[in-house]
PDB file of C-alpha atoms in Angstrom:
ATOM      1  CA  MET S 226      -8.308  -4.616 -24.502  1.00  0.00           C
ATOM      2  CA  ASP S 227      -7.726  -7.581 -21.921  1.00  0.00           C
ATOM      3  CA  LYS S 228     -10.167  -8.455 -19.436  1.00  0.00           C
ATOM      4  CA  LYS S 229      -8.029  -6.820 -16.600  1.00  0.00           C
ATOM      5  CA  ASP S 230      -8.595  -3.473 -18.258  1.00  0.00           C
ATOM      6  CA  VAL S 231     -12.304  -4.242 -18.588  1.00  0.00           C
ATOM      7  CA  VAL S 232     -12.490  -4.813 -14.933  1.00  0.00           C
ATOM      8  CA  ALA S 233     -10.498  -1.685 -14.081  1.00  0.00           C
ATOM      9  CA  ARG S 234     -12.702   0.381 -16.477  1.00  0.00           C
ATOM     10  CA  ILE S 235     -15.757  -0.914 -14.688  1.00  0.00           C
ATOM     11  CA  LYS S 236     -14.505  -0.120 -11.241  1.00  0.00           C
ATOM     12  CA  LYS S 237     -13.461   3.336 -12.266  1.00  0.00           C
ATOM     13  CA  VAL S 238     -16.947   4.146 -13.390  1.00  0.00           C
ATOM     14  CA  GLY S 239     -18.550   2.356 -10.431  1.00  0.00           C
ATOM     15  CA  LEU S 240     -21.821   1.736 -12.140  1.00  0.00           C
ATOM     16  CA  ILE S 241     -23.273  -0.882 -14.346  1.00  0.00           C
ATOM     17  CA  PRO S 242     -26.764  -0.037 -15.465  1.00  0.00           C
ATOM     18  CA  ILE S 243     -28.807  -2.998 -16.333  1.00  0.00           C
ATOM     19  CA  LEU S 244     -30.995  -2.012 -19.371  1.00  0.00           C
ATOM     20  CA  ARG S 245     -33.871  -4.468 -18.754  1.00  0.00           C
ATOM     21  CA  THR S 246     -36.417  -3.090 -21.157  1.00  0.00           C
ATOM     22  CA  PRO S 247     -39.473  -4.557 -22.924  1.00  0.00           C
ATOM     23  CA  SER S 248     -38.049  -4.033 -26.564  1.00  0.00           C
ATOM     24  CA  ALA S 249     -34.854  -3.700 -28.169  1.00  0.00           C
ATOM     25  CA  ASP S 250     -35.266   0.003 -29.316  1.00  0.00           C
ATOM     26  CA  GLU S 251     -35.804   1.167 -25.985  1.00  0.00           C
ATOM     27  CA  SER S 252     -32.658  -0.377 -24.825  1.00  0.00           C
ATOM     28  CA  LEU S 253     -30.706   1.295 -27.775  1.00  0.00           C
ATOM     29  CA  GLN S 254     -32.256   4.474 -26.908  1.00  0.00           C
ATOM     30  CA  ILE S 255     -31.429   4.323 -23.230  1.00  0.00           C
ATOM     31  CA  ALA S 256     -27.932   3.329 -23.876  1.00  0.00           C
ATOM     32  CA  GLU S 257     -27.438   6.405 -25.974  1.00  0.00           C
ATOM     33  CA  LEU S 258     -28.863   8.611 -23.274  1.00  0.00           C
ATOM     34  CA  LEU S 259     -26.591   6.839 -20.717  1.00  0.00           C
ATOM     35  CA  PHE S 260     -23.433   7.276 -22.891  1.00  0.00           C
ATOM     36  CA  GLU S 261     -24.091  10.890 -23.337  1.00  0.00           C
ATOM     37  CA  ALA S 262     -24.563  11.257 -19.744  1.00  0.00           C
ATOM     38  CA  GLY S 263     -21.011   9.522 -18.951  1.00  0.00           C
ATOM     39  CA  ILE S 264     -21.943   6.275 -18.028  1.00  0.00           C
ATOM     40  CA  THR S 265     -19.707   4.079 -20.518  1.00  0.00           C
ATOM     41  CA  THR S 266     -20.269   0.547 -18.882  1.00  0.00           C
ATOM     42  CA  GLN S 267     -23.747  -0.810 -19.801  1.00  0.00           C
ATOM     43  CA  GLU S 268     -25.331  -4.367 -19.297  1.00  0.00           C
ATOM     44  CA  ILE S 269     -27.761  -5.819 -21.845  1.00  0.00           C
ATOM     45  CA  PRO S 270     -29.632  -8.657 -20.288  1.00  0.00           C
ATOM     46  CA  LEU S 271     -30.683 -11.554 -22.428  1.00  0.00           C
ATOM     47  CA  THR S 272     -34.317 -10.967 -21.441  1.00  0.00           C
ATOM     48  CA  VAL S 273     -34.337  -8.074 -23.690  1.00  0.00           C
ATOM     49  CA  PRO S 274     -35.890  -9.073 -27.278  1.00  0.00           C
ATOM     50  CA  GLY S 275     -32.959  -9.497 -29.671  1.00  0.00           C
ATOM     51  CA  ALA S 276     -30.443  -8.795 -26.908  1.00  0.00           C
ATOM     52  CA  VAL S 277     -27.515 -10.431 -28.763  1.00  0.00           C
ATOM     53  CA  GLU S 278     -28.235  -8.032 -31.638  1.00  0.00           C
ATOM     54  CA  VAL S 279     -28.595  -5.129 -29.545  1.00  0.00           C
ATOM     55  CA  ILE S 280     -25.157  -5.817 -28.111  1.00  0.00           C
ATOM     56  CA  ALA S 281     -23.571  -6.208 -31.546  1.00  0.00           C
ATOM     57  CA  GLU S 282     -25.138  -2.772 -32.545  1.00  0.00           C
ATOM     58  CA  LEU S 283     -24.086  -0.941 -29.482  1.00  0.00           C
ATOM     59  CA  VAL S 284     -20.535  -2.309 -29.850  1.00  0.00           C
ATOM     60  CA  GLN S 285     -20.398  -1.011 -33.311  1.00  0.00           C
ATOM     61  CA  LYS S 286     -21.761   2.355 -32.600  1.00  0.00           C
ATOM     62  CA  PHE S 287     -19.501   2.890 -29.358  1.00  0.00           C
ATOM     63  CA  GLY S 288     -16.392   1.069 -30.127  1.00  0.00           C
ATOM     64  CA  ASP S 289     -13.834   1.273 -27.404  1.00  0.00           C
ATOM     65  CA  HIS S 290     -15.587   4.430 -26.021  1.00  0.00           C
ATOM     66  CA  ALA S 291     -17.935   2.082 -24.233  1.00  0.00           C
ATOM     67  CA  LEU S 292     -18.037  -1.230 -22.623  1.00  0.00           C
ATOM     68  CA  ILE S 293     -21.013  -3.245 -23.522  1.00  0.00           C
ATOM     69  CA  GLY S 294     -21.747  -6.419 -21.487  1.00  0.00           C
ATOM     70  CA  ALA S 295     -24.348  -9.156 -21.534  1.00  0.00           C
ATOM     71  CA  GLY S 296     -26.523  -9.891 -18.481  1.00  0.00           C
ATOM     72  CA  THR S 297     -28.793 -12.741 -17.227  1.00  0.00           C
ATOM     73  CA  VAL S 298     -26.379 -15.145 -19.040  1.00  0.00           C
ATOM     74  CA  LEU S 299     -27.194 -18.526 -17.653  1.00  0.00           C
ATOM     75  CA  ASP S 300     -24.870 -20.938 -19.596  1.00  0.00           C
ATOM     76  CA  PRO S 301     -21.714 -21.249 -21.806  1.00  0.00           C
ATOM     77  CA  ALA S 302     -23.678 -21.442 -25.118  1.00  0.00           C
ATOM     78  CA  ALA S 303     -25.381 -18.062 -24.107  1.00  0.00           C
ATOM     79  CA  ALA S 304     -21.993 -16.539 -23.165  1.00  0.00           C
ATOM     80  CA  GLU S 305     -20.513 -17.598 -26.450  1.00  0.00           C
ATOM     81  CA  ALA S 306     -23.129 -16.045 -28.478  1.00  0.00           C
ATOM     82  CA  CYS S 307     -22.753 -12.648 -26.459  1.00  0.00           C
ATOM     83  CA  VAL S 308     -18.779 -12.705 -26.802  1.00  0.00           C
ATOM     84  CA  ARG S 309     -19.378 -13.311 -30.565  1.00  0.00           C
ATOM     85  CA  ALA S 310     -21.374 -10.180 -30.828  1.00  0.00           C
ATOM     86  CA  GLY S 311     -18.824  -8.143 -28.897  1.00  0.00           C
ATOM     87  CA  ALA S 312     -19.771  -8.253 -25.190  1.00  0.00           C
ATOM     88  CA  ARG S 313     -16.775  -7.358 -23.093  1.00  0.00           C
ATOM     89  CA  PHE S 314     -18.155  -8.733 -20.011  1.00  0.00           C
ATOM     90  CA  ILE S 315     -20.647 -11.429 -18.848  1.00  0.00           C
ATOM     91  CA  ILE S 316     -22.989 -11.171 -15.902  1.00  0.00           C
ATOM     92  CA  SER S 317     -25.225 -13.861 -14.504  1.00  0.00           C
ATOM     93  CA  PRO S 318     -27.797 -13.811 -11.569  1.00  0.00           C
ATOM     94  CA  GLY S 319     -26.418 -17.082 -10.391  1.00  0.00           C
ATOM     95  CA  LEU S 320     -23.278 -19.149 -10.292  1.00  0.00           C
ATOM     96  CA  ASN S 321     -22.640 -21.647 -13.305  1.00  0.00           C
ATOM     97  CA  LEU S 322     -18.859 -22.799 -13.006  1.00  0.00           C
ATOM     98  CA  ASP S 323     -19.092 -24.070 -16.676  1.00  0.00           C
ATOM     99  CA  THR S 324     -19.933 -20.572 -17.874  1.00  0.00           C
ATOM    100  CA  VAL S 325     -17.005 -19.072 -15.468  1.00  0.00           C
ATOM    101  CA  ARG S 326     -14.621 -21.690 -17.192  1.00  0.00           C
ATOM    102  CA  TYR S 327     -15.814 -20.666 -20.747  1.00  0.00           C
ATOM    103  CA  CYS S 328     -15.321 -16.948 -20.013  1.00  0.00           C
ATOM    104  CA  ASN S 329     -11.843 -17.534 -18.643  1.00  0.00           C
ATOM    105  CA  GLN S 330     -10.967 -19.455 -21.777  1.00  0.00           C
ATOM    106  CA  ALA S 331     -12.198 -16.777 -23.910  1.00  0.00           C
ATOM    107  CA  ALA S 332     -10.524 -14.132 -21.846  1.00  0.00           C
ATOM    108  CA  VAL S 333     -13.633 -12.199 -21.335  1.00  0.00           C
ATOM    109  CA  ALA S 334     -14.643 -10.824 -17.716  1.00  0.00           C
ATOM    110  CA  ILE S 335     -17.155 -12.846 -15.770  1.00  0.00           C
ATOM    111  CA  PHE S 336     -19.216 -11.641 -13.082  1.00  0.00           C
ATOM    112  CA  PRO S 337     -21.417 -14.495 -11.797  1.00  0.00           C
ATOM    113  CA  GLY S 338     -24.105 -13.856  -9.142  1.00  0.00           C
ATOM    114  CA  ALA S 339     -23.823 -15.309  -5.626  1.00  0.00           C
ATOM    115  CA  LEU S 340     -25.143 -14.495  -2.236  1.00  0.00           C
ATOM    116  CA  THR S 341     -23.634 -16.557   0.672  1.00  0.00           C
ATOM    117  CA  PRO S 342     -20.097 -16.424   1.648  1.00  0.00           C
ATOM    118  CA  THR S 343     -19.753 -19.958   0.419  1.00  0.00           C
ATOM    119  CA  GLU S 344     -21.082 -19.117  -3.098  1.00  0.00           C
ATOM    120  CA  ILE S 345     -19.012 -16.084  -3.209  1.00  0.00           C
ATOM    121  CA  LEU S 346     -15.898 -17.851  -2.280  1.00  0.00           C
ATOM    122  CA  THR S 347     -16.815 -20.811  -4.904  1.00  0.00           C
ATOM    123  CA  ALA S 348     -17.312 -18.379  -7.650  1.00  0.00           C
ATOM    124  CA  TRP S 349     -13.913 -16.431  -6.888  1.00  0.00           C
ATOM    125  CA  ARG S 350     -11.988 -19.384  -6.417  1.00  0.00           C
ATOM    126  CA  GLY S 351     -13.474 -20.788  -9.793  1.00  0.00           C
ATOM    127  CA  GLY S 352     -12.180 -17.767 -11.758  1.00  0.00           C
ATOM    128  CA  ALA S 353     -14.807 -14.917 -11.208  1.00  0.00           C
ATOM    129  CA  ASP S 354     -13.395 -11.351 -11.948  1.00  0.00           C
ATOM    130  CA  MET S 355     -16.044  -9.741  -9.698  1.00  0.00           C
ATOM    131  CA  ILE S 356     -19.062 -11.118  -7.940  1.00  0.00           C
ATOM    132  CA  LYS S 357     -22.667  -9.909  -8.385  1.00  0.00           C
ATOM    133  CA  VAL S 358     -24.416 -10.032  -5.114  1.00  0.00           C
ATOM    134  CA  PHE S 359     -27.887 -10.474  -5.797  1.00  0.00           C
ATOM    135  CA  PRO S 360     -30.518 -10.023  -4.496  1.00  0.00           C
ATOM    136  CA  CYS S 361     -28.580  -7.770  -2.182  1.00  0.00           C
ATOM    137  CA  SER S 362     -31.635  -5.786  -0.900  1.00  0.00           C
ATOM    138  CA  ALA S 363     -33.256  -9.077   0.336  1.00  0.00           C
ATOM    139  CA  VAL S 364     -30.290  -9.725   2.958  1.00  0.00           C
ATOM    140  CA  GLY S 365     -29.494  -6.363   4.394  1.00  0.00           C
ATOM    141  CA  GLY S 366     -28.215  -4.266   1.542  1.00  0.00           C
ATOM    142  CA  ALA S 367     -25.112  -1.975   2.221  1.00  0.00           C
ATOM    143  CA  LYS S 368     -24.954  -3.498   5.934  1.00  0.00           C
ATOM    144  CA  TYR S 369     -24.571  -6.979   3.973  1.00  0.00           C
ATOM    145  CA  ILE S 370     -21.851  -5.778   1.833  1.00  0.00           C
ATOM    146  CA  MET S 371     -20.061  -4.610   4.723  1.00  0.00           C
ATOM    147  CA  ALA S 372     -20.276  -7.813   6.568  1.00  0.00           C
ATOM    148  CA  LEU S 373     -18.908  -9.661   3.602  1.00  0.00           C
ATOM    149  CA  LYS S 374     -16.077  -7.360   2.933  1.00  0.00           C
ATOM    150  CA  ALA S 375     -14.665  -7.844   6.565  1.00  0.00           C
ATOM    151  CA  PRO S 376     -13.604 -11.543   5.923  1.00  0.00           C
ATOM    152  CA  LEU S 377     -13.427 -11.060   2.111  1.00  0.00           C
ATOM    153  CA  PRO S 378     -11.613  -7.939   1.579  1.00  0.00           C
ATOM    154  CA  ASP S 379      -9.719  -8.778  -1.589  1.00  0.00           C
ATOM    155  CA  ILE S 380     -13.031  -9.928  -3.533  1.00  0.00           C
ATOM    156  CA  ASP S 381     -14.588  -7.295  -5.588  1.00  0.00           C
ATOM    157  CA  LEU S 382     -18.273  -7.091  -5.126  1.00  0.00           C
ATOM    158  CA  CYS S 383     -21.096  -5.749  -7.182  1.00  0.00           C
ATOM    159  CA  PRO S 384     -24.349  -5.497  -5.155  1.00  0.00           C
ATOM    160  CA  THR S 385     -27.342  -5.707  -7.308  1.00  0.00           C
ATOM    161  CA  GLY S 386     -30.871  -5.273  -5.921  1.00  0.00           C
ATOM    162  CA  GLY S 387     -31.841  -2.236  -3.886  1.00  0.00           C
ATOM    163  CA  VAL S 388     -29.427   0.066  -5.478  1.00  0.00           C
ATOM    164  CA  SER S 389     -30.960   3.700  -5.720  1.00  0.00           C
ATOM    165  CA  LEU S 390     -29.958   7.397  -5.437  1.00  0.00           C
ATOM    166  CA  GLN S 391     -30.564   6.977  -1.806  1.00  0.00           C
ATOM    167  CA  THR S 392     -28.493   3.858  -1.051  1.00  0.00           C
ATOM    168  CA  ALA S 393     -25.932   4.077  -3.616  1.00  0.00           C
ATOM    169  CA  ALA S 394     -23.344   6.042  -1.388  1.00  0.00           C
ATOM    170  CA  ALA S 395     -23.899   3.504   1.646  1.00  0.00           C
ATOM    171  CA  PHE S 396     -22.945   0.593  -0.808  1.00  0.00           C
ATOM    172  CA  ILE S 397     -19.696   2.302  -1.905  1.00  0.00           C
ATOM    173  CA  HIS S 398     -18.882   3.174   1.676  1.00  0.00           C
ATOM    174  CA  ALA S 399     -19.571  -0.466   2.655  1.00  0.00           C
ATOM    175  CA  GLY S 400     -16.872  -1.550   0.238  1.00  0.00           C
ATOM    176  CA  ALA S 401     -18.655  -2.163  -3.052  1.00  0.00           C
ATOM    177  CA  SER S 402     -16.451  -2.009  -6.266  1.00  0.00           C
ATOM    178  CA  ALA S 403     -19.410  -1.154  -8.509  1.00  0.00           C
ATOM    179  CA  LEU S 404     -23.021  -0.898  -8.290  1.00  0.00           C
ATOM    180  CA  GLY S 405     -25.707  -2.838 -10.537  1.00  0.00           C
ATOM    181  CA  VAL S 406     -28.515  -0.329 -11.092  1.00  0.00           C
ATOM    182  CA  SER S 407     -31.906  -1.374 -12.749  1.00  0.00           C
ATOM    183  CA  GLY S 408     -35.327   0.238 -12.082  1.00  0.00           C
ATOM    184  CA  ASP S 409     -34.071   3.385 -10.430  1.00  0.00           C
ATOM    185  CA  LEU S 410     -32.193   4.481 -13.583  1.00  0.00           C
ATOM    186  CA  ILE S 411     -33.918   2.661 -16.348  1.00  0.00           C
ATOM    187  CA  ASP S 412     -37.010   4.586 -16.471  1.00  0.00           C
ATOM    188  CA  VAL S 413     -39.044   3.158 -19.489  1.00  0.00           C
ATOM    189  CA  GLU S 414     -42.016   5.122 -18.758  1.00  0.00           C
ATOM    190  CA  ALA S 415     -39.877   8.422 -18.826  1.00  0.00           C
ATOM    191  CA  LEU S 416     -38.521   7.420 -22.212  1.00  0.00           C
ATOM    192  CA  ARG S 417     -41.718   6.525 -23.499  1.00  0.00           C
ATOM    193  CA  SER S 418     -43.287   9.965 -22.517  1.00  0.00           C
ATOM    194  CA  GLY S 419     -40.497  11.900 -24.213  1.00  0.00           C
ATOM    195  CA  ARG S 420     -38.739  12.653 -21.074  1.00  0.00           C
ATOM    196  CA  GLY S 421     -35.388  10.946 -21.838  1.00  0.00           C
ATOM    197  CA  GLN S 422     -33.517  13.602 -20.056  1.00  0.00           C
ATOM    198  CA  VAL S 423     -34.967  12.285 -16.637  1.00  0.00           C
ATOM    199  CA  ILE S 424     -32.715   9.259 -17.200  1.00  0.00           C
ATOM    200  CA  ALA S 425     -29.772  11.209 -18.319  1.00  0.00           C
ATOM    201  CA  GLU S 426     -30.211  13.475 -15.261  1.00  0.00           C
ATOM    202  CA  ARG S 427     -30.303  10.457 -12.827  1.00  0.00           C
ATOM    203  CA  ALA S 428     -27.317   9.111 -14.457  1.00  0.00           C
ATOM    204  CA  ARG S 429     -25.236  12.088 -13.946  1.00  0.00           C
ATOM    205  CA  LEU S 430     -26.478  12.086 -10.169  1.00  0.00           C
ATOM    206  CA  TYR S 431     -25.282   8.387  -9.842  1.00  0.00           C
ATOM    207  CA  LEU S 432     -21.964   9.257 -11.199  1.00  0.00           C
ATOM    208  CA  ASP S 433     -21.749  12.227  -8.666  1.00  0.00           C
ATOM    209  CA  ILE S 434     -22.763  10.212  -5.888  1.00  0.00           C
ATOM    210  CA  VAL S 435     -20.184   7.439  -6.540  1.00  0.00           C
ATOM    211  CA  ALA S 436     -17.351  10.056  -6.913  1.00  0.00           C
ATOM    212  CA  GLU S 437     -18.336  11.866  -3.659  1.00  0.00           C
ATOM    213  CA  ALA S 438     -18.635   8.680  -1.833  1.00  0.00           C
ATOM    214  CA  ARG S 439     -15.265   7.535  -2.921  1.00  0.00           C
ATOM    215  CA  ALA S 440     -13.614  10.935  -2.165  1.00  0.00           C
ATOM    216  CA  ASN S 441     -15.255  10.752   1.257  1.00  0.00           C
ATOM    217  CA  PRO S 442     -14.992   7.213   2.691  1.00  0.00           C
TER     218      PRO S 442
END
């Protein structure tokens, strides 16, 4: 599967849950819940203990049925370790052009973080496949995405920060290609209390909201 196919699959699902958990085991458990609920694109941040091993385990478990990516990747060395583990896409909170170049050479999709129009253009011209607009909620949320898409209609944007069940539709209507979702979906306390079904139910709600927003622009 080449990186164009990876990007297309991510855009089709429309969601990238960010499994930022205190332990590797919790990431693995939540990944399974999300997969069963229908979310087959998942990001494992490198802040998770043993994140590279988590990526490798999920890639082995799900194969081509899911796309497992790495997040909070700050430099080419970290990106390389994740790619070797099987990560299909690399996401960063900021823009490091050396990391973008490495991913392009490795033929792996790269979504660097950017916020301003200048940063977004720099990332796009540098070879980014999609731009993680972060922290989106701090600068206006969906209204900011709409403002960016007016002059930059051909750049795929993935807003992260402030995405929730209440705001997801507005982000899609504003032109987001996918949504980075963290705390509103990745409920570690629910998992710890034996209420994993809460995470699965919210995952299905997210999928429904994205589908409905796209069907009714």
